C-alpha cells in the first residue's frame, strides 16, 4: 500500500448508528451463545471445561461491528485479539461466511478454534492470534511484507489498512514495544491499532491509570494517538453546570473504584460519585439525572459509542501509524459486566435467558439471523458483497536447482559458506535469487551476509542517501532503497522472526512466493522461539539460521553458547532442523530447504551453523557422478556414511553432527590404529533421522523415509558413540535404532572463554573423549 488516503465514509446518522447497535446486540448474543453451547450444550465426559471468554468478547463488540459493518473495505486485513474469537465468528456468520453448523462447535474437534486461526478455522481469518501480543504485531509485519513484495512484483494486489485489535493487557508484552519502536514503522501509514481498554486482565483490574504513559510511548515512536474515553451522551452531561467536576471525579478514580461503580445498583451510583467531597454543583447535577440514566451514563465509554468510533476513523492520519485507545467495559451488556473475576466466568442458564431477552432473541433458536428484508438483514447482505475478496492469481513457478556447480576445496566454515552460497545463487540462479530476501537483527556483517548485501542492496520504505558511497575503504556497501533484498532490523530477535513469518506468507496472502532467510546468533534462538513458532503455526514458511553455535566459538564463553537449540529444532512442528558440517552439504541442504518454502504444504527450516573453518577434503566427496548424486540424496535425507568399509566390519559406530566432524574422524583413525574398526556417520539433520525412526512400520511410508536403516542397518548392530556441540540427549534416540548400547557426548554445562581445543576437552567432545567412549563401549 502507498500513502494514499483511506476511505472516508459519510458522517453516520442516528438511524445508521441505531442499526449498528441492533447488529451489535445480535453479535453479542451469538458470541455468548457459542461459548455457552461449548460448555453447557455438549456432552463432557472428561470434566475439563471447554472455556471461552464471554466477557472479553463483549467489550469488543461495538468496535468490531463499527469496522466490519461500516468501515472496512475488501482490501483491509484485521488481526483480532485472541479472546474476541467468538465475536469474529459471529460477525462472519451474519455476513454469510460461516455455516451455522459450526456455531455450536467452538473449541471442538473439526469446529472453531479457541482463538482465531488463519489455517484451521473454516471462515475468513486474516491473522492467527492466541500468542498474546504476537498476533497484534503480525499485522505490522504483514504491512511491511506487502510493501516489500509489491515493490518487486507488479502482479501483487493492492492492500488497504492493516488493523490490529488488541487488549490493553497485551501492551504488557515486550514484543509489542519492540515492534512499535522499529525505525521503519513510522512510515507505515496503513497501520491502525485499536486498543480495547477495558482495564482488566485475567487475574485483576489493572491498577493505576496508565493511559498517559502509553500515549507517550506511542507518540515518542512517531504514532498518531487518538483516545476515546467517553461517549457523546455523558459528554453532554460534562457540558452542564457541575459537569467539569463530574468528569474530573470519574477520571481521577482508580480503575478499581470505577469497576466497583459498575457493580452497584442504580440508586447507589450517585452516592459513590458524590462521596464526601462533592460540591453543590456536582450534587445538583447528579440529582437532576434519573438514577437509571445516571447508571447508563457512567457506562457510556468511547469504545461502545459506534457513532464516535466511525467519526474517529475519519481523523486517522494516513502518513503514519495510528493507535486508538478505546475505553470499554469488560463484559459489556452481560450480567457479569465489570466484575473483577469475569475473565473466564460463564453465564448461568438464567443469565443467558436474561441476555436473550435484552438482545431480542430466543434462547430456543440461538442462531437466528435477522428477518428477511429487515434493515439489519439488508445491511448484512450489502456488507458481505462489499467485503468479498476475489481469489488471487498464483505467482510464477520458481525453478530451484538441486545443486550448483561450485566446488569447495579450501578450509571454510559453514557460516562463510552460507555467504558464498547466496552470492553464487545470484549468479547461477537469478530467478531463484530474485525471490530471496534476507533479514538480520544488526548482525548481517558478522553472519557473512556482506557479499549478498553488496550485490542486492538493503530494502527501505523509501530511498535513503548513502553518505559513504565515495568511501574507498568501505567494504560493506549500504545502499537503501525499495529495490533492496536485505532487511535490517535493530537488536530485536522477536521482530526478526515476526517479519520472517509474514515474508514467508506472501505466497498465500498475495500470490507471490518469497524465500525469506534470517540470520541471528544461535544462542538467541531461544529468545525468538515463541514468536517464531507462532509464525510457522500461522502459515509463514521461512529459513532461520542460527550462527555461530555451541562452544565452538570458544573465546566468547558461556554468554554466547547455545546448548538446547539442536533439540529445539528437532521438536519444532512444520520445520526441519539442519546442521551440516561441510560446505557442499550446506549447499545441498539449503537448496532442499528453499524448495520447501513458499508452497502449499511446505515447511520452514532451521540451520545451525558454525564459524569454525573445516578442511573440506574430510568430506571425501565421491568423484563418480552416480555416487556423488547418491551422497547428495542422503545428505538431504538426514545423513551419510563417511567410511569406505561395510557396516558388517564395524566394531563401533561414531555418529557426529556439524563442527565436531574433524574430531570424530580423528577418533576413527586412532581407533583404527588400535585395531578397532569404527564406522563414521555424518548427520546433516538429526531431525530427519528421528522422523525416519518414528515412521518405521507406518503404513503408506513414503520412499526415502528409511535413511535411518541405511545409516544404521539392523543386520549389523554395533555400539554407538554420538558427538555434537549441543545437548547430548538430542541423539539419544539412536540407541533404539538397533537396540545398541550408546554413549552420547555433547555439551550440558555452561562454558567459559578458552581456546577451541580446551573447550572441546572441557566438555568431552574432543577426539580423546570420543576414543575413550568407544573403547569403554567395546571393552577394548
XYZ file of C-alpha atoms in Angstrom, residues 254-654:
401
model
C -8.565 4.463 40.280
C -9.576 1.742 37.854
C -10.683 -0.475 40.704
C -13.066 2.170 42.075
C -14.600 2.726 38.651
C -15.111 -1.021 38.193
C -16.830 -1.196 41.581
C -19.163 1.584 40.487
C -20.393 -0.687 37.695
C -21.381 -3.424 40.110
C -23.737 -1.443 42.391
C -27.404 -0.732 41.830
C -28.509 2.490 40.117
C -29.615 4.023 43.426
C -26.077 3.734 44.834
C -24.242 5.238 41.839
C -24.990 8.824 42.864
C -23.691 8.323 46.410
C -20.447 6.779 45.176
C -19.883 9.599 42.696
C -20.531 12.461 45.084
C -18.875 10.844 48.105
C -17.773 13.132 50.889
C -16.062 15.813 48.837
C -18.593 16.620 46.154
C -19.681 20.247 45.728
C -23.195 21.565 45.471
C -22.950 21.812 41.672
C -21.950 18.171 41.351
C -24.703 17.105 43.726
C -27.258 19.190 41.840
C -26.134 17.687 38.525
C -26.388 14.044 39.588
C -29.668 14.771 41.390
C -31.103 16.078 38.126
C -30.408 12.814 36.309
C -32.683 9.812 36.980
C -30.809 7.003 38.700
C -31.190 4.584 35.773
C -29.944 7.228 33.314
C -27.006 8.088 35.567
C -26.033 4.403 35.772
C -26.133 4.220 31.972
C -24.167 7.460 31.668
C -21.181 6.252 33.679
C -21.061 3.249 31.330
C -21.036 5.478 28.256
C -17.454 4.884 27.174
C -15.943 5.792 23.814
C -15.338 2.196 22.729
C -19.082 1.478 22.876
C -20.212 4.646 21.039
C -20.409 3.481 17.440
C -21.020 6.946 16.020
C -17.950 8.267 17.836
C -15.877 5.344 16.572
C -16.922 5.984 12.981
C -16.181 9.707 13.319
C -12.761 8.889 14.741
C -11.782 6.638 11.849
C -12.055 9.661 9.558
C -9.498 11.584 11.614
C -6.768 8.999 11.054
C -3.501 10.415 9.685
C -2.642 8.206 6.710
C 1.022 9.240 6.625
C 1.933 7.482 9.869
C 0.614 4.625 12.003
C -2.313 5.307 14.306
C -3.378 3.834 17.615
C -6.856 4.389 19.040
C -7.331 3.843 22.763
C -10.996 2.928 23.038
C -12.233 2.725 26.621
C -14.601 -0.193 27.128
C -16.190 -2.285 29.861
C -15.250 -5.919 30.122
C -18.451 -7.916 29.906
C -20.368 -5.008 28.367
C -24.079 -5.855 28.285
C -23.663 -9.120 30.224
C -24.750 -9.820 33.796
C -21.027 -10.147 34.616
C -20.312 -6.623 33.349
C -17.308 -5.097 35.095
C -16.839 -7.906 37.628
C -13.134 -8.256 38.501
C -13.287 -12.038 38.070
C -15.326 -12.198 34.881
C -12.446 -13.106 32.553
C -13.290 -16.792 32.302
C -16.669 -16.681 34.037
C -19.515 -18.459 32.235
C -23.077 -17.170 32.297
C -25.605 -19.391 34.005
C -28.744 -20.622 32.277
C -30.796 -17.880 33.942
C -28.263 -15.248 32.937
C -28.323 -16.482 29.330
C -32.125 -16.171 29.353
C -31.808 -12.640 30.679
C -29.292 -11.776 27.940
C -31.554 -13.266 25.267
C -34.432 -11.127 26.448
C -32.348 -7.955 26.358
C -30.985 -8.900 22.937
C -34.401 -9.594 21.442
C -33.559 -13.222 20.692
C -34.986 -16.626 21.545
C -32.698 -18.968 23.531
C -34.509 -21.885 21.870
C -33.360 -20.576 18.479
C -29.941 -19.128 19.353
C -28.569 -18.841 15.821
C -31.459 -16.968 14.234
C -30.402 -14.441 11.620
C -32.193 -11.151 11.089
C -35.624 -11.336 9.491
C -35.567 -11.340 5.718
C -35.749 -7.873 4.156
C -35.264 -6.158 7.530
C -32.783 -3.231 7.518
C -30.319 -5.322 9.501
C -30.560 -8.229 7.053
C -30.092 -5.878 4.097
C -27.042 -4.383 5.811
C -25.522 -7.841 6.293
C -26.088 -8.680 2.641
C -24.621 -5.395 1.421
C -21.543 -5.656 3.632
C -20.987 -9.254 2.570
C -20.760 -8.103 -1.049
C -18.506 -5.160 -0.172
C -16.067 -7.274 1.826
C -15.875 -10.136 -0.685
C -12.377 -10.891 -1.963
C -11.531 -12.462 -5.275
C -9.072 -15.320 -5.303
C -5.663 -14.033 -6.320
C -3.851 -15.468 -9.305
C -0.926 -17.718 -8.354
C 2.505 -16.296 -8.967
C 5.077 -17.643 -11.391
C 6.611 -21.018 -10.621
C 10.174 -20.834 -9.357
C 12.766 -23.329 -10.535
C 15.081 -24.343 -7.694
C 18.126 -26.407 -8.661
C 19.199 -29.381 -6.585
C 22.869 -28.356 -6.766
C 25.190 -25.644 -8.027
C 28.456 -26.028 -9.927
C 30.671 -24.529 -7.227
C 33.489 -26.657 -5.782
C 34.638 -26.328 -2.165
C 38.311 -27.212 -1.702
C 39.829 -24.847 0.847
C 39.021 -24.879 4.566
C 35.846 -22.923 5.184
C 33.183 -22.650 7.890
C 29.539 -23.326 7.214
C 28.774 -19.696 8.098
C 31.231 -18.420 5.479
C 29.901 -21.000 3.026
C 26.425 -19.514 3.511
C 27.685 -16.106 2.391
C 29.323 -17.580 -0.695
C 26.234 -19.653 -1.443
C 23.989 -16.585 -1.518
C 26.358 -14.737 -3.840
C 26.567 -17.822 -6.066
C 22.805 -18.208 -6.490
C 22.600 -14.545 -7.540
C 24.931 -15.518 -10.386
C 23.904 -19.098 -11.163
C 20.150 -18.979 -10.419
C 18.918 -15.381 -10.840
C 15.206 -16.318 -10.871
C 15.651 -18.048 -7.531
C 17.776 -15.192 -6.160
C 15.018 -12.729 -7.079
C 12.757 -14.464 -4.542
C 15.294 -14.479 -1.716
C 15.070 -11.830 0.993
C 17.472 -11.845 3.914
C 16.951 -10.332 7.362
C 19.115 -9.865 10.430
C 18.939 -8.039 13.781
C 22.065 -5.898 13.320
C 24.330 -8.915 12.679
C 24.393 -9.002 8.867
C 28.151 -8.478 8.509
C 29.080 -10.811 11.382
C 26.948 -13.613 9.893
C 28.565 -13.303 6.443
C 25.746 -11.595 4.551
C 28.036 -8.802 3.344
C 28.595 -10.118 -0.176
C 24.861 -10.665 -0.709
C 24.084 -7.164 0.582
C 26.690 -5.606 -1.705
C 25.080 -7.357 -4.646
C 21.394 -6.805 -3.866
C 21.191 -3.751 -1.574
C 19.204 -3.018 1.564
C 15.421 -2.657 1.488
C 13.864 0.523 2.818
C 10.367 2.013 2.640
C 11.913 4.914 0.690
C 15.317 5.530 -0.879
C 17.851 6.942 1.541
C 21.135 8.627 0.572
C 24.320 6.631 1.076
C 26.756 9.160 2.536
C 29.622 6.661 2.390
C 29.247 5.721 -1.261
C 32.512 7.513 -2.133
C 34.489 5.999 0.752
C 37.089 3.764 -0.898
C 37.911 1.985 2.373
C 34.398 0.732 2.993
C 33.938 -2.991 2.355
C 30.208 -3.263 3.081
C 28.083 -1.082 0.802
C 24.842 0.025 2.498
C 22.552 1.198 -0.285
C 18.955 1.547 0.995
C 16.045 1.573 -1.452
C 12.690 -0.197 -2.052
C 14.533 -2.466 -4.527
C 16.907 -3.928 -1.898
C 16.742 -7.568 -0.845
C 18.090 -7.389 2.694
C 16.021 -6.031 5.579
C 17.960 -4.902 8.619
C 16.240 -4.630 11.968
C 17.521 -3.442 15.316
C 18.694 -5.796 18.029
C 15.304 -7.411 18.443
C 15.076 -11.106 17.630
C 11.314 -11.112 18.179
C 10.912 -8.505 15.441
C 13.153 -10.549 13.187
C 11.058 -13.705 13.322
C 7.810 -11.705 13.273
C 8.804 -10.184 9.953
C 10.185 -13.523 8.778
C 6.808 -15.186 9.297
C 4.938 -12.614 7.238
C 7.538 -12.572 4.454
C 7.052 -16.328 4.395
C 3.290 -15.962 3.991
C 3.256 -13.738 0.891
C 2.670 -16.734 -1.365
C -0.694 -17.365 0.284
C -1.614 -13.740 1.056
C -0.550 -12.005 -2.136
C 0.194 -14.755 -4.651
C 3.942 -14.186 -4.901
C 6.450 -16.560 -3.378
C 9.354 -15.296 -1.325
C 12.143 -17.298 0.267
C 12.987 -15.401 3.453
C 16.267 -16.213 5.203
C 17.128 -14.732 8.588
C 20.412 -14.911 10.457
C 20.849 -14.426 14.185
C 23.282 -15.613 16.792
C 22.332 -19.166 17.713
C 22.245 -18.514 21.493
C 19.347 -16.136 20.869
C 17.138 -18.630 19.038
C 15.524 -19.355 22.404
C 14.603 -15.683 22.767
C 12.856 -15.742 19.407
C 11.354 -19.205 19.783
C 7.750 -18.427 20.748
C 7.077 -15.815 18.030
C 8.966 -17.952 15.510
C 6.762 -20.922 16.367
C 3.703 -18.656 16.142
C 4.743 -17.565 12.642
C 5.041 -21.171 11.498
C 1.656 -22.026 13.042
C 0.144 -19.050 11.216
C 1.434 -20.261 7.850
C 4.732 -18.422 7.464
C 7.399 -20.590 5.813
C 10.984 -19.411 6.125
C 14.594 -20.326 6.857
C 16.103 -19.369 10.204
C 19.875 -19.576 10.556
C 21.486 -19.662 13.976
C 25.185 -18.867 13.792
C 27.690 -19.167 15.373
C 26.632 -22.045 17.601
C 27.754 -24.070 20.573
C 31.051 -23.886 22.450
C 32.882 -23.967 19.109
C 33.046 -20.180 19.350
C 35.197 -20.864 22.377
C 36.636 -17.409 23.179
C 33.115 -15.984 23.574
C 32.427 -18.264 26.546
C 29.130 -19.168 28.156
C 27.370 -15.900 27.265
C 27.387 -16.832 23.559
C 26.982 -20.577 23.931
C 23.950 -22.497 22.666
C 23.178 -25.858 24.242
C 19.489 -26.625 23.691
C 18.976 -25.369 20.138
C 19.556 -28.780 18.437
C 16.652 -30.318 20.319
C 14.546 -27.166 19.846
C 14.928 -27.587 16.091
C 14.134 -31.283 16.275
C 10.946 -30.641 18.259
C 9.513 -27.688 16.300
C 6.472 -28.706 14.179
C 6.446 -27.933 10.453
C 10.159 -27.199 10.472
C 13.246 -29.211 9.507
C 16.382 -28.684 11.577
C 19.746 -28.950 9.776
C 23.340 -28.859 10.999
C 25.654 -29.544 8.058
C 29.374 -29.995 8.672
C 30.728 -29.294 5.181
C 30.165 -26.565 2.603
C 28.870 -28.997 -0.008
C 26.345 -30.343 2.481
C 25.248 -26.777 3.234
C 24.661 -26.085 -0.457
C 22.605 -29.227 -0.976
C 20.542 -28.911 2.181
C 19.967 -25.182 1.718
C 18.611 -25.729 -1.798
C 16.409 -28.514 -0.461
C 15.142 -26.189 2.277
C 14.436 -23.442 -0.278
C 12.391 -25.850 -2.371
C 10.045 -26.387 0.597
C 9.428 -22.686 1.340
C 6.503 -20.690 -0.028
C 4.384 -23.538 -1.351
C 1.226 -25.375 -0.353
C 2.185 -27.955 2.244
C 5.688 -26.515 2.580
C 7.892 -26.360 5.649
C 10.281 -23.985 7.355
C 13.887 -24.841 8.149
C 16.340 -24.050 10.924
C 20.069 -24.220 10.212
C 22.675 -24.369 12.949
C 25.981 -23.130 11.516
C 29.497 -22.564 12.795
C 32.417 -20.172 12.326
C 34.974 -22.986 12.578
C 36.858 -23.481 9.278
C 36.932 -27.167 8.359
C 39.142 -28.939 5.848
C 36.739 -29.779 3.027
C 38.725 -32.833 1.930
C 37.421 -34.530 5.078
C 34.034 -34.741 3.328
C 35.564 -37.365 0.983
C 33.215 -36.470 -1.842
C 32.943 -39.229 -4.445
C 34.340 -38.371 -7.866
C 31.919 -40.685 -9.620
C 28.787 -38.731 -10.592
C 26.438 -41.549 -9.672
C 27.963 -41.917 -6.223
C 28.051 -38.143 -5.794
C 24.338 -37.944 -6.514
C 23.770 -40.752 -4.019
C 25.688 -38.709 -1.432
C 23.530 -35.647 -2.191
C 20.291 -37.578 -1.780
C 21.437 -38.993 1.526
C 22.644 -35.596 2.757
C 19.220 -34.047 2.156
C 17.583 -37.112 3.746
C 19.493 -36.614 7.002
C 22.991 -38.067 6.783
C 25.516 -40.348 5.110
C 28.405 -42.688 5.870
C 31.955 -41.398 5.526
C 33.805 -44.716 5.861
C 34.530 -46.992 2.911
C 34.252 -50.311 4.724
C 30.967 -52.177 5.036
C 28.868 -51.838 8.216
C 29.380 -55.547 8.814
C 33.045 -54.842 9.606
C 32.352 -52.236 12.274
C 33.112 -52.774 15.933
C 31.741 -49.346 16.870
C 29.840 -46.600 15.041
C 30.687 -42.928 15.549
